[in-house]
PDB file of C-alpha atoms in Angstrom:
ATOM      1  CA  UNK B1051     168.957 -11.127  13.500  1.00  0.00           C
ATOM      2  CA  UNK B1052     169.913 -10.564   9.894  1.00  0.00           C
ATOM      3  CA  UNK B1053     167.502 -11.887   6.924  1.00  0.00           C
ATOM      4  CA  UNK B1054     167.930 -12.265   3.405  1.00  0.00           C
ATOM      5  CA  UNK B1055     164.694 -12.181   0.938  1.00  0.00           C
ATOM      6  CA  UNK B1056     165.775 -13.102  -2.996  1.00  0.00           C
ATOM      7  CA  UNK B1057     164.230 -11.803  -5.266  1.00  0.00           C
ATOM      8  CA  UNK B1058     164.266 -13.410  -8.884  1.00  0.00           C
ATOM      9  CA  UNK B1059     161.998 -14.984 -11.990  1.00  0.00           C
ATOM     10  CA  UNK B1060     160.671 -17.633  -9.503  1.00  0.00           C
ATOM     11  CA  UNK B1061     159.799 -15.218  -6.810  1.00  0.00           C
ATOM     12  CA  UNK B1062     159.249 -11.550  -7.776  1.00  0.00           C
ATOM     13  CA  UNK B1063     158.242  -8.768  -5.914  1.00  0.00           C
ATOM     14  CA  UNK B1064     155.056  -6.780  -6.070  1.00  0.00           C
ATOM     15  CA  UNK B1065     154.543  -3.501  -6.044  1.00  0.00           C
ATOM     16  CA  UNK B1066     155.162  -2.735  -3.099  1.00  0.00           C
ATOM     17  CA  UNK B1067     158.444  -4.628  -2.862  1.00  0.00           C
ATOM     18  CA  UNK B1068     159.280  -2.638  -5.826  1.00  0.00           C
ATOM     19  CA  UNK B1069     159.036   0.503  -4.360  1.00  0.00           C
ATOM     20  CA  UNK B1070     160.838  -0.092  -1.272  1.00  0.00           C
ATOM     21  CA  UNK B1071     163.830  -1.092  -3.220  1.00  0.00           C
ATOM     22  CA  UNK B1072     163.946   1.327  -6.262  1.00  0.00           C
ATOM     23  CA  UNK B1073     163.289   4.016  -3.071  1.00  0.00           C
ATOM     24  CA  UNK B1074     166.049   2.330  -0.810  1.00  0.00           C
ATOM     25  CA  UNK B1075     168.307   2.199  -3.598  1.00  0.00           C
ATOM     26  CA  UNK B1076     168.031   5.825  -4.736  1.00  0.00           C
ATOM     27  CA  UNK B1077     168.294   7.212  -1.381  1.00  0.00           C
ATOM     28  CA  UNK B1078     171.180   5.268  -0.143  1.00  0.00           C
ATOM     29  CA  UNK B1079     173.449   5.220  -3.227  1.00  0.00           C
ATOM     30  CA  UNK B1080     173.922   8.394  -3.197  1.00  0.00           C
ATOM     31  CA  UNK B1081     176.241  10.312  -5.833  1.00  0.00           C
ATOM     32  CA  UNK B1082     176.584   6.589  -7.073  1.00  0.00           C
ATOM     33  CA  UNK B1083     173.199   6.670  -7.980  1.00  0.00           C
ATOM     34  CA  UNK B1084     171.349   6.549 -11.109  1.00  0.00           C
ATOM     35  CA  UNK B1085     167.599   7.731 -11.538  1.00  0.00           C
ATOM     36  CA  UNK B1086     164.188   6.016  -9.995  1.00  0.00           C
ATOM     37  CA  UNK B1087     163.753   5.134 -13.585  1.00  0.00           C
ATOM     38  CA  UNK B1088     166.724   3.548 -14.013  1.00  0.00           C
ATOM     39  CA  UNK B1089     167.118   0.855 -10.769  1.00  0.00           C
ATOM     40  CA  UNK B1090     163.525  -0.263 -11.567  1.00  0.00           C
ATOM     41  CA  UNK B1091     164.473  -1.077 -15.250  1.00  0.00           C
ATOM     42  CA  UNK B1092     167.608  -3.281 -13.216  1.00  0.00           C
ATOM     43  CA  UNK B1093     165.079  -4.867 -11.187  1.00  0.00           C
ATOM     44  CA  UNK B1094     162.846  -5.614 -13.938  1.00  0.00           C
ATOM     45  CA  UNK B1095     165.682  -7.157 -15.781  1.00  0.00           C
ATOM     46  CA  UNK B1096     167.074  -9.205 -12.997  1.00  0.00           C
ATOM     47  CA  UNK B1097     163.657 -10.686 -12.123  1.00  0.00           C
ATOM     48  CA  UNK B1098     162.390 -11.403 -15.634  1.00  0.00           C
ATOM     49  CA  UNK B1099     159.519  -8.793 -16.120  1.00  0.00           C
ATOM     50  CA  UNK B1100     158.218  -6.859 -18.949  1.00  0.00           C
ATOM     51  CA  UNK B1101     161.249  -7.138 -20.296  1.00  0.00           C
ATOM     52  CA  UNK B1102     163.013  -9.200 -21.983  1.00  0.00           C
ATOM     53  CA  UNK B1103     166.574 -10.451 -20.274  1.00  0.00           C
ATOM     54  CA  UNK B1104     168.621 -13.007 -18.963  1.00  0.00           C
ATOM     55  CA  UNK B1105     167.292 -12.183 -15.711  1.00  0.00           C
ATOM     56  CA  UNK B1106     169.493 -12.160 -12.212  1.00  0.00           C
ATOM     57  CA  UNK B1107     168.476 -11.381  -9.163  1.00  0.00           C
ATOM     58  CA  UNK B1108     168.113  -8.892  -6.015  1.00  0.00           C
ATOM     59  CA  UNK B1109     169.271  -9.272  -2.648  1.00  0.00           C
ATOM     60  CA  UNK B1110     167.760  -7.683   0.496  1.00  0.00           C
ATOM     61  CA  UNK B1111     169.315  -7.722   4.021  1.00  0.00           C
ATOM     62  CA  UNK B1112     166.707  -6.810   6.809  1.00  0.00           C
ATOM     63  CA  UNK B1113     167.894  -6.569  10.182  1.00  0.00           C
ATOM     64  CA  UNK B1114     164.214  -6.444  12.700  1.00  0.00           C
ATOM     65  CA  UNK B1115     162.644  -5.918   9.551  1.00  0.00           C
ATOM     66  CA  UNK B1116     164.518  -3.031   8.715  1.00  0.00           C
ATOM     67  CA  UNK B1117     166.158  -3.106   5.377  1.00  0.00           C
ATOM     68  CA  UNK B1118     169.583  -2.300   5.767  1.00  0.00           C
ATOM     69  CA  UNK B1119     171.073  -3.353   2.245  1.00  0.00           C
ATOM     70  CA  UNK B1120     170.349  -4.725  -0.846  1.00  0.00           C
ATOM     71  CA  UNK B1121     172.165  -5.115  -4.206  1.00  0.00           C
ATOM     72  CA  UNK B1122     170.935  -5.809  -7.759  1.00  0.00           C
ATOM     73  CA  UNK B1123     172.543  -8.505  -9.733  1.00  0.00           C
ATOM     74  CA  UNK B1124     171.878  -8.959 -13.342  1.00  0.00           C
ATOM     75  CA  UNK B1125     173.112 -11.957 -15.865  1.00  0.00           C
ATOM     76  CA  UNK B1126     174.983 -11.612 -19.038  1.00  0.00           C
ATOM     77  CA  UNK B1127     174.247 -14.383 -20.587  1.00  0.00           C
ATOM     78  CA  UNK B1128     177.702 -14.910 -21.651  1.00  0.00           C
ATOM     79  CA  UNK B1129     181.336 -16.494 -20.184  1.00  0.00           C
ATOM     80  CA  UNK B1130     184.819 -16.848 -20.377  1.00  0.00           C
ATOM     81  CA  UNK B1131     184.850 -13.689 -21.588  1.00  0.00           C
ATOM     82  CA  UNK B1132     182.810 -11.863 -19.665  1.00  0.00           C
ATOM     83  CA  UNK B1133     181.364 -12.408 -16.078  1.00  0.00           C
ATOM     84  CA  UNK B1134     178.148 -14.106 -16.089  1.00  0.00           C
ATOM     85  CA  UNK B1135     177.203 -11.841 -13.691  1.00  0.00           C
ATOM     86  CA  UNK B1136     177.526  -8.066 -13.289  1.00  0.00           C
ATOM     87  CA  UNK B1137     176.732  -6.156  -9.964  1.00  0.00           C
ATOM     88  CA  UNK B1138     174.704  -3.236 -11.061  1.00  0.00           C
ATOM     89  CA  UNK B1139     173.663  -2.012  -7.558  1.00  0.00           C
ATOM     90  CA  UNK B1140     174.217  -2.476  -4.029  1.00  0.00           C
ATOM     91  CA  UNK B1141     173.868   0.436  -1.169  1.00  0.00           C
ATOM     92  CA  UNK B1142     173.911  -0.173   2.620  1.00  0.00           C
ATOM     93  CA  UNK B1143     171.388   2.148   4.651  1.00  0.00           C
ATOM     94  CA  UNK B1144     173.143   5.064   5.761  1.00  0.00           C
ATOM     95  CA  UNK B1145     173.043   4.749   9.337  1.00  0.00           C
ATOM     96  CA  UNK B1146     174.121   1.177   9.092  1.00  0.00           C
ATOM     97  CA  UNK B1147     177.718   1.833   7.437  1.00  0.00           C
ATOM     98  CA  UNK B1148     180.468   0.504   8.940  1.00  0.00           C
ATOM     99  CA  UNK B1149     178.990  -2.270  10.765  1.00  0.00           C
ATOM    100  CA  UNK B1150     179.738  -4.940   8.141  1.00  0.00           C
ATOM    101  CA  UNK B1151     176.507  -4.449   6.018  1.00  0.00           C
ATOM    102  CA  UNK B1152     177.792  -4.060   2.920  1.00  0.00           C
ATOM    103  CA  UNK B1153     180.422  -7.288   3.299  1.00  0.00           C
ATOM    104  CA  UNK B1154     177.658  -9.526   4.418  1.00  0.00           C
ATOM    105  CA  UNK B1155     175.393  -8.833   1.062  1.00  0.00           C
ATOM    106  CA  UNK B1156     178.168  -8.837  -0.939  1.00  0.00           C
ATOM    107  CA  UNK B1157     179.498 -12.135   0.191  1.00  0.00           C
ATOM    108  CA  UNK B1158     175.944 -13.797   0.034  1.00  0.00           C
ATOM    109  CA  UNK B1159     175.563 -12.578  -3.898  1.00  0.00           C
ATOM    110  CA  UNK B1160     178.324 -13.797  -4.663  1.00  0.00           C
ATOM    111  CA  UNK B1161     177.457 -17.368  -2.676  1.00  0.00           C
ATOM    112  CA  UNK B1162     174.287 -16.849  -4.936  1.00  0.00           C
ATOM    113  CA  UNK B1163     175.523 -16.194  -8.356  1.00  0.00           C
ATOM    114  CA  UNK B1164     176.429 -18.835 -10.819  1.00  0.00           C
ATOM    115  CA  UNK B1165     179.707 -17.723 -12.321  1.00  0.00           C
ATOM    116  CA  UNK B1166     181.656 -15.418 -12.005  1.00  0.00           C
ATOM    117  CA  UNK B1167     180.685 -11.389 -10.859  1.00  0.00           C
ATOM    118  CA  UNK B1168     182.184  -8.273 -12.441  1.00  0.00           C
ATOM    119  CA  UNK B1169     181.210  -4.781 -11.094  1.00  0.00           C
ATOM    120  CA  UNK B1170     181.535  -0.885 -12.086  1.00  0.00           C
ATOM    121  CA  UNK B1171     182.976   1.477  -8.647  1.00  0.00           C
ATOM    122  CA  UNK B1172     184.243   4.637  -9.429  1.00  0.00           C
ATOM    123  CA  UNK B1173     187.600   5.164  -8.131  1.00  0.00           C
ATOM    124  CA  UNK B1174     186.699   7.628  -5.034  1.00  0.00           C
ATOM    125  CA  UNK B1175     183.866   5.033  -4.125  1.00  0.00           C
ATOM    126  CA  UNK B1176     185.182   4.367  -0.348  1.00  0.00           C
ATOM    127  CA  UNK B1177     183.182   0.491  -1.199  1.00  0.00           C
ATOM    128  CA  UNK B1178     185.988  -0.001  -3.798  1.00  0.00           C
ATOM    129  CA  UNK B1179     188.532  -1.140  -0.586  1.00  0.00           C
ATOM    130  CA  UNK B1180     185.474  -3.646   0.560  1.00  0.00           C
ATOM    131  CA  UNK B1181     185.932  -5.247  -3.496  1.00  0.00           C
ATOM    132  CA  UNK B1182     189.637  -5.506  -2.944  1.00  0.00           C
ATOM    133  CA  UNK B1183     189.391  -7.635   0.031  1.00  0.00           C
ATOM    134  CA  UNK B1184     186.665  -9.805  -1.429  1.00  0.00           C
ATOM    135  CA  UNK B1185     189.160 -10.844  -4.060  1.00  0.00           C
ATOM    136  CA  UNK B1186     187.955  -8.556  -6.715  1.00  0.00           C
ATOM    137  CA  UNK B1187     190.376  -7.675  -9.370  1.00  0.00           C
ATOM    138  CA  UNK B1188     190.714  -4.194 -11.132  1.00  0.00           C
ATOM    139  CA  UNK B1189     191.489  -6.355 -14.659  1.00  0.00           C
ATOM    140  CA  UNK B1190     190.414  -3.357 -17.396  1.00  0.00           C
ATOM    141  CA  UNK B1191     189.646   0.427 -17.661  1.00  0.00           C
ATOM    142  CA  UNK B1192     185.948   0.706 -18.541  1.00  0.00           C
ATOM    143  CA  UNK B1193     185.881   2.801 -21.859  1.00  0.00           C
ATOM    144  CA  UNK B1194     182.367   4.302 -22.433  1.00  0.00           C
ATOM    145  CA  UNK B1195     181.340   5.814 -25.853  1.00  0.00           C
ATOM    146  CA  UNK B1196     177.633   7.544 -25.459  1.00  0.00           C
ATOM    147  CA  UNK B1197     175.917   8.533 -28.701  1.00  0.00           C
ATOM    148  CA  UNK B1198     174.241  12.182 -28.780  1.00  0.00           C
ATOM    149  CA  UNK B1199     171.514  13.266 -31.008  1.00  0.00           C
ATOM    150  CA  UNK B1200     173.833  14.080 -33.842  1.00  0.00           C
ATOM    151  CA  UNK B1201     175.764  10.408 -33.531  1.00  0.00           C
ATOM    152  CA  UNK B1202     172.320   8.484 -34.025  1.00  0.00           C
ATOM    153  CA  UNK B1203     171.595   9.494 -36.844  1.00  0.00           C
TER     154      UNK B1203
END
């Protein structure tokens, strides 16, 4: 039996919680990944702590209380013109691929989420062909500019 715990500003995890995710999420997202660091600074933004955001929220899928996927969603404050909501994360335990994980998280986020969702997949990502079918739309080319020491000055 599959269960879904949300995470968000009215219910937020502890510590605990918070390490099972940020540890779930670094593991399983492999070269899609971003550092420990990183995912809890997500979390923290999508569930309104210690920093300040529009907030979101976080989705885990536990099958026997086993996690076997969970995704980060965080709010952009804005529309029209951009998403509402942007999916920062979402990885599906490795040994649970292919049995429908990933398109039964994704379609409860986006049951969850008021607006609309944008997300980042690089092109290789074999999850990009799960987007397509969910009705996701490759609309732009994501054009990243990172400043360097010398820029910030």
């Amino acid at each position: 039996m599959l269960t879904y715990t949300i995470y968000n500003s009215n219910l937020k995890p502890g510590k605990k919680e918070k390490d099972e995710i940020v540890n779930f999420l670094h593991t399983h997202l492999d070269e899609y990944g971003d550092s420990k660091a990183a995912i809890l600074k997500c979390l923290e933004f999508a569930t309104h702590e210690s920093i300040p955001s529009m907030g979101g929220f976080v989705l885990v899928l536990k099958e026997k209380g086993e996690t076997k996927g969970i995704t980060i969603i965080n709010k952009t404050g804005m529309s029209d013109y951009i998403p509402e909501n942007i999916l920062v994360y979402i990885a599906v335990h490795k040994e649970a691929r292919g049995q429908g994980i990933g398109k039964k998280i994704m379609e409860k986020a986006m049951e969850i989420a008021d607006g609309n969702m944008a997300l980042h997949v690089e092109k290789d990502n074999p999850a990009k062909k799960l987007y397509d079918r969910l009705g996701f739309e490759a609309k732009y080319l994501e054009m990243r500019y990172k400043k360097d020491s010398k820029n910030a000055e």
